[in-house]
Amino acid sequence: MNSIEIGTAVSKSAGLAKGFLKVGELPDGQAMRIPVVIMRGAKPGPTLWLHGCVHGNEYCGTFAIHELTRSLKPAELKGMVVALPVLNVTAFEKNQRMSPFELYGGGDLNRCFPGNPTGPLTQQMAHAIYGLLKKHANYLVDMHTAMTEDVRWALFANLPGDVGKKGEGIARAFGYRSTLPAPPDILAGSAMMTAAKDGIPSFIIEAGGKGPAFSDELVRDTAERLRNVMRHLGMLAGKVTNYGKQWHFSNFAWVHSIKGGLFQRSVKCGDVVKKGAVVGHYFDLHGRPSGEAHAPEPGIVLAIHPGPVMASGETLVHIGLDPREV
Ligand SMILES: [Zn+2]
């Protein structure tokens, strides 16, 4: 077998290899390094690249990646899983979306790919990661969460030709009902869209909420759906589970609040809402109702602000537009 090196993780034979990849340097001069797990099968096959915590406080993906990699046995695996469970490690440590060391550059790692070796910190991190991803990955699955525990949706890069078709195959094998075939003009700078433009079928999972807002059951379910993706790709034996029809939507709309106050949502993720539907209620600090929040577009609720408090300008609701069953 040829040698695969991702930072200090070196895989020369079937089995597990672990190490770290340097993505920058800390103020004390030490390496800023992220964990790498390579699980190599005994037989040849594709390389599935998984990563999590692109946004530092989206921990469910890290746990799901660990749940998956712990369940894999080299003798039963064709090809290889390369897993980077914590990409934005300094944001991860602070339980926040972006790195505390990113001061002026914007810092959303999911807008910084393919990166720049002399750009702001997050661009440098993206550059350190992306060259290896592009070199080794045949498929990319990028793990995210949104606001609350009940978030369950996914998107694949719907580029013309094979890359879009293979992306849809992954999305169907993963099987979330709410799925966006993402047009090429959205999420520029995401690992997903950047990799797809380089010919790598790519998929983003949004499962669970920020910080601790996810359950063991969700972690197990996500890992099982990833195993189903691997069966679909021929990396694991066994029948591919058919999760049934999906709702594909045309795009999504982020809606920001124009009010502040105490907030209680009145819809769940996955609910279908009409234009103008009430999605939550505001209360003032004296306890009086102070208004309703409405859906400005019809569609499927992908994410909704968890409350209990909100300032104006926060993300109120995220809606999948024009859902159609396919
Ligand atoms: Zn995210």
GROMACS .gro file of N, CA and C in nm, residues 47-179:
model
  399
   47THR      N    1  -1.182   0.720  -0.116
   47THR     CA    2  -1.150   0.791   0.008
   47THR      C    3  -1.263   0.888   0.040
   48LEU      N    4  -1.323   0.865   0.155
   48LEU     CA    5  -1.429   0.952   0.206
   48LEU      C    6  -1.367   1.046   0.309
   49TRP      N    7  -1.374   1.175   0.282
   49TRP     CA    8  -1.318   1.277   0.373
   49TRP      C    9  -1.433   1.333   0.455
   50LEU      N   10  -1.419   1.326   0.587
   50LEU     CA   11  -1.522   1.379   0.678
   50LEU      C   12  -1.459   1.487   0.762
   51HIS      N   13  -1.526   1.598   0.778
   51HIS     CA   14  -1.476   1.691   0.880
   51HIS      C   15  -1.589   1.757   0.957
   52GLY      N   16  -1.554   1.802   1.078
   52GLY     CA   17  -1.651   1.864   1.168
   52GLY      C   18  -1.594   1.988   1.232
   53CYS      N   19  -1.679   2.061   1.302
   53CYS     CA   20  -1.639   2.184   1.372
   53CYS      C   21  -1.565   2.282   1.280
   54VAL      N   22  -1.611   2.291   1.155
   54VAL     CA   23  -1.573   2.405   1.070
   54VAL      C   24  -1.615   2.532   1.145
   55HIS      N   25  -1.731   2.525   1.206
   55HIS     CA   26  -1.776   2.625   1.302
   55HIS      C   27  -1.754   2.566   1.440
   56GLY      N   28  -1.678   2.638   1.523
   56GLY     CA   29  -1.621   2.577   1.643
   56GLY      C   30  -1.720   2.526   1.745
   57ASN      N   31  -1.842   2.579   1.746
   57ASN     CA   32  -1.938   2.538   1.849
   57ASN      C   33  -2.042   2.440   1.795
   58GLU      N   34  -2.008   2.369   1.688
   58GLU     CA   35  -2.102   2.274   1.629
   58GLU      C   36  -2.053   2.132   1.656
   59TYR      N   37  -2.066   2.093   1.783
   59TYR     CA   38  -1.997   1.974   1.834
   59TYR      C   39  -2.059   1.841   1.792
   60CYS      N   40  -2.186   1.842   1.753
   60CYS     CA   41  -2.251   1.713   1.723
   60CYS      C   42  -2.173   1.637   1.615
   61GLY      N   43  -2.124   1.708   1.515
   61GLY     CA   44  -2.051   1.643   1.406
   61GLY      C   45  -1.925   1.573   1.454
   62THR      N   46  -1.856   1.633   1.551
   62THR     CA   47  -1.736   1.571   1.607
   62THR      C   48  -1.771   1.436   1.670
   63PHE      N   49  -1.879   1.436   1.749
   63PHE     CA   50  -1.921   1.311   1.814
   63PHE      C   51  -1.967   1.207   1.712
   64ALA      N   52  -2.037   1.252   1.608
   64ALA     CA   53  -2.085   1.158   1.506
   64ALA      C   54  -1.967   1.097   1.430
   65ILE      N   55  -1.865   1.178   1.400
   65ILE     CA   56  -1.746   1.126   1.332
   65ILE      C   57  -1.677   1.021   1.421
   66HIS      N   58  -1.665   1.051   1.550
   66HIS     CA   59  -1.603   0.953   1.640
   66HIS      C   60  -1.685   0.824   1.648
   67GLU      N   61  -1.817   0.841   1.657
   67GLU     CA   62  -1.906   0.723   1.663
   67GLU      C   63  -1.887   0.636   1.538
   68LEU      N   64  -1.874   0.702   1.423
   68LEU     CA   65  -1.855   0.627   1.298
   68LEU      C   66  -1.719   0.559   1.296
   69THR      N   67  -1.613   0.636   1.319
   69THR     CA   68  -1.478   0.578   1.301
   69THR      C   69  -1.453   0.465   1.401
   70ARG      N   70  -1.510   0.477   1.522
   70ARG     CA   71  -1.495   0.368   1.620
   70ARG      C   72  -1.562   0.241   1.574
   71SER      N   73  -1.666   0.254   1.489
   71SER     CA   74  -1.742   0.135   1.448
   71SER      C   75  -1.681   0.064   1.327
   72LEU      N   76  -1.583   0.125   1.264
   72LEU     CA   77  -1.529   0.069   1.139
   72LEU      C   78  -1.420  -0.033   1.167
   73LYS      N   79  -1.424  -0.144   1.091
   73LYS     CA   80  -1.320  -0.246   1.105
   73LYS      C   81  -1.246  -0.256   0.972
   74PRO      N   82  -1.113  -0.247   0.975
   74PRO     CA   83  -1.037  -0.247   0.851
   74PRO      C   84  -1.070  -0.364   0.758
   75ALA      N   85  -1.094  -0.483   0.816
   75ALA     CA   86  -1.121  -0.601   0.733
   75ALA      C   87  -1.253  -0.587   0.657
   76GLU      N   88  -1.343  -0.504   0.707
   76GLU     CA   89  -1.475  -0.489   0.645
   76GLU      C   90  -1.484  -0.365   0.556
   77LEU      N   91  -1.375  -0.292   0.547
   77LEU     CA   92  -1.378  -0.161   0.481
   77LEU      C   93  -1.302  -0.165   0.348
   78LYS      N   94  -1.366  -0.112   0.244
   78LYS     CA   95  -1.298  -0.090   0.117
   78LYS      C   96  -1.267   0.059   0.106
   79GLY      N   97  -1.141   0.091   0.081
   79GLY     CA   98  -1.103   0.231   0.073
   79GLY      C   99  -1.065   0.286   0.209
   80MET      N  100  -1.095   0.412   0.230
   80MET     CA  101  -1.038   0.480   0.346
   80MET      C  102  -1.129   0.595   0.389
   81VAL      N  103  -1.137   0.610   0.520
   81VAL     CA  104  -1.201   0.730   0.575
   81VAL      C  105  -1.092   0.819   0.632
   82VAL      N  106  -1.088   0.943   0.587
   82VAL     CA  107  -1.000   1.044   0.647
   82VAL      C  108  -1.091   1.139   0.723
   83ALA      N  109  -1.076   1.142   0.855
   83ALA     CA  110  -1.167   1.222   0.938
   83ALA      C  111  -1.088   1.330   1.013
   84LEU      N  112  -1.133   1.453   1.001
   84LEU     CA  113  -1.078   1.565   1.078
   84LEU      C  114  -1.193   1.619   1.163
   85PRO      N  115  -1.207   1.566   1.285
   85PRO     CA  116  -1.329   1.594   1.362
   85PRO      C  117  -1.339   1.737   1.416
   86VAL      N  118  -1.227   1.809   1.422
   86VAL     CA  119  -1.230   1.945   1.478
   86VAL      C  120  -1.145   2.036   1.390
   87LEU      N  121  -1.204   2.101   1.292
   87LEU     CA  122  -1.123   2.187   1.203
   87LEU      C  123  -1.085   2.319   1.271
   88ASN      N  124  -1.186   2.390   1.322
   88ASN     CA  125  -1.157   2.524   1.375
   88ASN      C  126  -1.130   2.514   1.525
   89VAL      N  127  -1.010   2.466   1.559
   89VAL     CA  128  -0.985   2.418   1.695
   89VAL      C  129  -0.986   2.530   1.798
   90THR      N  130  -0.940   2.649   1.763
   90THR     CA  131  -0.939   2.757   1.863
   90THR      C  132  -1.080   2.810   1.888
   91ALA      N  133  -1.167   2.803   1.787
   91ALA     CA  134  -1.309   2.837   1.808
   91ALA      C  135  -1.376   2.729   1.891
   92PHE      N  136  -1.342   2.604   1.864
   92PHE     CA  137  -1.392   2.486   1.940
   92PHE      C  138  -1.361   2.502   2.089
   93GLU      N  139  -1.239   2.545   2.118
   93GLU     CA  140  -1.200   2.558   2.259
   93GLU      C  141  -1.280   2.666   2.331
   94LYS      N  142  -1.324   2.767   2.256
   94LYS     CA  143  -1.396   2.880   2.317
   94LYS      C  144  -1.548   2.865   2.304
   95ASN      N  145  -1.595   2.751   2.248
   95ASN     CA  146  -1.739   2.731   2.227
   95ASN      C  147  -1.800   2.846   2.147
   96GLN      N  148  -1.733   2.882   2.039
   96GLN     CA  149  -1.786   2.988   1.953
   96GLN      C  150  -1.764   2.952   1.807
   97ARG      N  151  -1.833   3.023   1.720
   97ARG     CA  152  -1.834   2.989   1.578
   97ARG      C  153  -1.698   3.012   1.511
   98MET      N  154  -1.636   3.125   1.544
   98MET     CA  155  -1.512   3.163   1.475
   98MET      C  156  -1.396   3.174   1.573
   99SER      N  157  -1.278   3.170   1.521
   99SER     CA  158  -1.159   3.172   1.606
   99SER      C  159  -1.145   3.303   1.682
  100PRO      N  160  -1.110   3.296   1.811
  100PRO     CA  161  -1.086   3.420   1.887
  100PRO      C  162  -0.964   3.496   1.836
  101PHE      N  163  -0.880   3.432   1.756
  101PHE     CA  164  -0.760   3.498   1.702
  101PHE      C  165  -0.786   3.561   1.566
  102GLU      N  166  -0.909   3.549   1.517
  102GLU     CA  167  -0.943   3.609   1.387
  102GLU      C  168  -1.001   3.747   1.416
  103LEU      N  169  -0.924   3.850   1.394
  103LEU     CA  170  -0.965   3.983   1.439
  103LEU      C  171  -1.030   4.067   1.330
  104TYR      N  172  -0.975   4.064   1.211
  104TYR     CA  173  -1.023   4.157   1.109
  104TYR      C  174  -1.067   4.088   0.980
  105GLY      N  175  -1.047   3.959   0.971
  105GLY     CA  176  -1.063   3.893   0.842
  105GLY      C  177  -1.200   3.833   0.815
  106GLY      N  178  -1.292   3.844   0.908
  106GLY     CA  179  -1.423   3.781   0.888
  106GLY      C  180  -1.430   3.650   0.962
  107GLY      N  181  -1.349   3.556   0.921
  107GLY     CA  182  -1.327   3.439   1.004
  107GLY      C  183  -1.425   3.325   0.995
  108ASP      N  184  -1.521   3.330   0.900
  108ASP     CA  185  -1.610   3.215   0.884
  108ASP      C  186  -1.538   3.113   0.796
  109LEU      N  187  -1.491   3.006   0.858
  109LEU     CA  188  -1.411   2.907   0.784
  109LEU      C  189  -1.490   2.847   0.668
  110ASN      N  190  -1.622   2.845   0.678
  110ASN     CA  191  -1.700   2.790   0.567
  110ASN      C  192  -1.722   2.891   0.454
  111ARG      N  193  -1.650   3.002   0.459
  111ARG     CA  194  -1.649   3.098   0.348
  111ARG      C  195  -1.506   3.126   0.302
  112CYS      N  196  -1.409   3.050   0.351
  112CYS     CA  197  -1.267   3.082   0.331
  112CYS      C  198  -1.192   2.984   0.240
  113PHE      N  199  -1.259   2.878   0.194
  113PHE     CA  200  -1.191   2.781   0.108
  113PHE      C  201  -1.181   2.835  -0.033
  114PRO      N  202  -1.078   2.806  -0.109
  114PRO     CA  203  -0.965   2.716  -0.078
  114PRO      C  204  -0.857   2.776   0.011
  115GLY      N  205  -0.875   2.898   0.057
  115GLY     CA  206  -0.778   2.956   0.148
  115GLY      C  207  -0.666   3.030   0.081
  116ASN      N  208  -0.582   3.090   0.166
  116ASN     CA  209  -0.470   3.172   0.118
  116ASN      C  210  -0.358   3.162   0.222
  117PRO      N  211  -0.238   3.118   0.182
  117PRO     CA  212  -0.131   3.096   0.281
  117PRO      C  213  -0.079   3.224   0.345
  118THR      N  214  -0.110   3.340   0.285
  118THR     CA  215  -0.065   3.466   0.345
  118THR      C  216  -0.183   3.556   0.383
  119GLY      N  217  -0.304   3.500   0.386
  119GLY     CA  218  -0.422   3.578   0.422
  119GLY      C  219  -0.443   3.580   0.572
  120PRO      N  220  -0.560   3.630   0.617
  120PRO     CA  221  -0.594   3.625   0.759
  120PRO      C  222  -0.594   3.480   0.809
  121LEU      N  223  -0.592   3.465   0.943
  121LEU     CA  224  -0.576   3.333   1.004
  121LEU      C  225  -0.666   3.225   0.942
  122THR      N  226  -0.795   3.257   0.928
  122THR     CA  227  -0.887   3.151   0.885
  122THR      C  228  -0.861   3.112   0.740
  123GLN      N  229  -0.815   3.207   0.659
  123GLN     CA  230  -0.774   3.176   0.522
  123GLN      C  231  -0.651   3.084   0.523
  124GLN      N  232  -0.559   3.111   0.614
  124GLN     CA  233  -0.440   3.024   0.624
  124GLN      C  234  -0.479   2.883   0.668
  125MET      N  235  -0.573   2.875   0.764
  125MET     CA  236  -0.620   2.743   0.807
  125MET      C  237  -0.683   2.667   0.690
  126ALA      N  238  -0.770   2.737   0.617
  126ALA     CA  239  -0.838   2.673   0.503
  126ALA      C  240  -0.735   2.623   0.402
  127HIS      N  241  -0.631   2.704   0.379
  127HIS     CA  242  -0.527   2.665   0.283
  127HIS      C  243  -0.455   2.537   0.330
  128ALA      N  244  -0.424   2.532   0.460
  128ALA     CA  245  -0.351   2.415   0.513
  128ALA      C  246  -0.434   2.288   0.499
  129ILE      N  247  -0.565   2.302   0.508
  129ILE     CA  248  -0.654   2.186   0.502
  129ILE      C  249  -0.687   2.150   0.357
  130TYR      N  250  -0.715   2.252   0.277
  130TYR     CA  251  -0.776   2.223   0.147
  130TYR      C  252  -0.683   2.149   0.049
  131GLY      N  253  -0.554   2.182   0.053
  131GLY     CA  254  -0.463   2.113  -0.039
  131GLY      C  255  -0.465   1.962  -0.018
  132LEU      N  256  -0.474   1.920   0.107
  132LEU     CA  257  -0.479   1.777   0.139
  132LEU      C  258  -0.613   1.717   0.102
  133LEU      N  259  -0.718   1.794   0.127
  133LEU     CA  260  -0.853   1.746   0.089
  133LEU      C  261  -0.857   1.722  -0.062
  134LYS      N  262  -0.810   1.821  -0.137
  134LYS     CA  263  -0.815   1.811  -0.283
  134LYS      C  264  -0.730   1.694  -0.334
  135LYS      N  265  -0.618   1.672  -0.267
  135LYS     CA  266  -0.528   1.564  -0.309
  135LYS      C  267  -0.588   1.426  -0.282
  136HIS      N  268  -0.653   1.411  -0.168
  136HIS     CA  269  -0.690   1.275  -0.124
  136HIS      C  270  -0.838   1.240  -0.138
  137ALA      N  271  -0.927   1.339  -0.128
  137ALA     CA  272  -1.070   1.306  -0.115
  137ALA      C  273  -1.132   1.268  -0.248
  138ASN      N  274  -1.211   1.161  -0.246
  138ASN     CA  275  -1.301   1.130  -0.358
  138ASN      C  276  -1.442   1.179  -0.329
  139TYR      N  277  -1.475   1.188  -0.201
  139TYR     CA  278  -1.605   1.240  -0.157
  139TYR      C  279  -1.582   1.320  -0.030
  140LEU      N  280  -1.663   1.427  -0.013
  140LEU     CA  281  -1.653   1.509   0.108
  140LEU      C  282  -1.788   1.513   0.178
  141VAL      N  283  -1.785   1.487   0.309
  141VAL     CA  284  -1.903   1.511   0.393
  141VAL      C  285  -1.861   1.605   0.506
  142ASP      N  286  -1.931   1.717   0.516
  142ASP     CA  287  -1.897   1.827   0.607
  142ASP      C  288  -2.010   1.838   0.710
  143MET      N  289  -1.975   1.825   0.839
  143MET     CA  290  -2.076   1.814   0.945
  143MET      C  291  -2.099   1.949   1.013
  144HIS      N  292  -2.224   1.991   1.017
  144HIS     CA  293  -2.260   2.116   1.083
  144HIS      C  294  -2.381   2.095   1.174
  145THR      N  295  -2.408   2.198   1.254
  145THR     CA  296  -2.533   2.205   1.329
  145THR      C  297  -2.591   2.344   1.306
  146ALA      N  298  -2.715   2.362   1.349
  146ALA     CA  299  -2.773   2.497   1.342
  146ALA      C  300  -2.809   2.541   1.483
  147MET      N  301  -2.933   2.577   1.508
  147MET     CA  302  -2.961   2.644   1.635
  147MET      C  303  -3.015   2.553   1.745
  148THR      N  304  -3.099   2.457   1.708
  148THR     CA  305  -3.166   2.376   1.811
  148THR      C  306  -3.149   2.227   1.784
  149GLU      N  307  -3.181   2.147   1.884
  149GLU     CA  308  -3.156   2.002   1.876
  149GLU      C  309  -3.232   1.938   1.760
  150ASP      N  310  -3.348   1.993   1.723
  150ASP     CA  311  -3.433   1.926   1.623
  150ASP      C  312  -3.396   1.958   1.478
  151VAL      N  313  -3.284   2.025   1.456
  151VAL     CA  314  -3.240   2.054   1.318
  151VAL      C  315  -3.201   1.924   1.247
  152ARG      N  316  -3.261   1.900   1.131
  152ARG     CA  317  -3.228   1.782   1.048
  152ARG      C  318  -3.244   1.820   0.902
  153TRP      N  319  -3.139   1.865   0.837
  153TRP     CA  320  -3.150   1.886   0.693
  153TRP      C  321  -3.011   1.876   0.633
  154ALA      N  322  -3.004   1.876   0.502
  154ALA     CA  323  -2.875   1.854   0.436
  154ALA      C  324  -2.875   1.923   0.301
  155LEU      N  325  -2.757   1.941   0.247
  155LEU     CA  326  -2.746   1.998   0.113
  155LEU      C  327  -2.627   1.936   0.040
  156PHE      N  328  -2.644   1.924  -0.089
  156PHE     CA  329  -2.531   1.875  -0.170
  156PHE      C  330  -2.504   1.976  -0.280
  157ALA      N  331  -2.379   1.978  -0.327
  157ALA     CA  332  -2.341   2.071  -0.434
  157ALA      C  333  -2.399   2.020  -0.564
  158ASN      N  334  -2.497   2.091  -0.616
  158ASN     CA  335  -2.568   2.043  -0.735
  158ASN      C  336  -2.507   2.106  -0.860
  159LEU      N  337  -2.383   2.069  -0.887
  159LEU     CA  338  -2.317   2.119  -1.008
  159LEU      C  339  -2.354   2.029  -1.125
  160PRO      N  340  -2.344   2.080  -1.247
  160PRO     CA  341  -2.381   1.998  -1.363
  160PRO      C  342  -2.293   1.873  -1.373
  161GLY      N  343  -2.353   1.767  -1.428
  161GLY     CA  344  -2.275   1.646  -1.457
  161GLY      C  345  -2.262   1.553  -1.339
  162ASP      N  346  -2.155   1.476  -1.345
  162ASP     CA  347  -2.132   1.366  -1.252
  162ASP      C  348  -2.125   1.411  -1.106
  163VAL      N  349  -2.061   1.525  -1.084
  163VAL     CA  350  -2.036   1.566  -0.946
  163VAL      C  351  -2.168   1.594  -0.874
  164GLY      N  352  -2.264   1.654  -0.944
  164GLY     CA  353  -2.396   1.678  -0.886
  164GLY      C  354  -2.474   1.549  -0.868
  165LYS      N  355  -2.465   1.460  -0.968
  165LYS     CA  356  -2.538   1.332  -0.958
  165LYS      C  357  -2.486   1.249  -0.841
  166LYS      N  358  -2.354   1.245  -0.827
  166LYS     CA  359  -2.296   1.168  -0.715
  166LYS      C  360  -2.329   1.233  -0.581
  167GLY      N  361  -2.332   1.366  -0.580
  167GLY     CA  362  -2.372   1.437  -0.458
  167GLY      C  363  -2.514   1.400  -0.418
  168GLU      N  364  -2.602   1.393  -0.517
  168GLU     CA  365  -2.741   1.356  -0.486
  168GLU      C  366  -2.748   1.211  -0.436
  169GLY      N  367  -2.664   1.125  -0.493
  169GLY     CA  368  -2.660   0.986  -0.445
  169GLY      C  369  -2.624   0.979  -0.297
  170ILE      N  370  -2.528   1.061  -0.255
  170ILE     CA  371  -2.489   1.065  -0.112
  170ILE      C  372  -2.607   1.117  -0.029
  171ALA      N  373  -2.670   1.223  -0.080
  171ALA     CA  374  -2.781   1.284  -0.005
  171ALA      C  375  -2.895   1.184   0.012
  172ARG      N  376  -2.923   1.105  -0.091
  172ARG     CA  377  -3.033   1.007  -0.080
  172ARG      C  378  -2.994   0.893   0.013
  173ALA      N  379  -2.868   0.853   0.009
  173ALA     CA  380  -2.825   0.746   0.101
  173ALA      C  381  -2.825   0.795   0.245
  174PHE      N  382  -2.792   0.922   0.266
  174PHE     CA  383  -2.798   0.977   0.403
  174PHE      C  384  -2.943   0.991   0.446
  175GLY      N  385  -3.027   1.036   0.353
  175GLY     CA  386  -3.171   1.019   0.370
  175GLY      C  387  -3.247   1.122   0.450
  176TYR      N  388  -3.192   1.240   0.474
  176TYR     CA  389  -3.274   1.342   0.540
  176TYR      C  390  -3.383   1.387   0.444
  177ARG      N  391  -3.503   1.403   0.500
  177ARG     CA  392  -3.619   1.440   0.419
  177ARG      C  393  -3.600   1.579   0.358
  178SER      N  394  -3.551   1.674   0.434
  178SER     CA  395  -3.532   1.810   0.383
  178SER      C  396  -3.390   1.825   0.328
  179THR      N  397  -3.382   1.843   0.197
  179THR     CA  398  -3.250   1.846   0.132
  179THR      C  399  -3.249   1.955   0.025
   0.00000   0.00000   0.00000
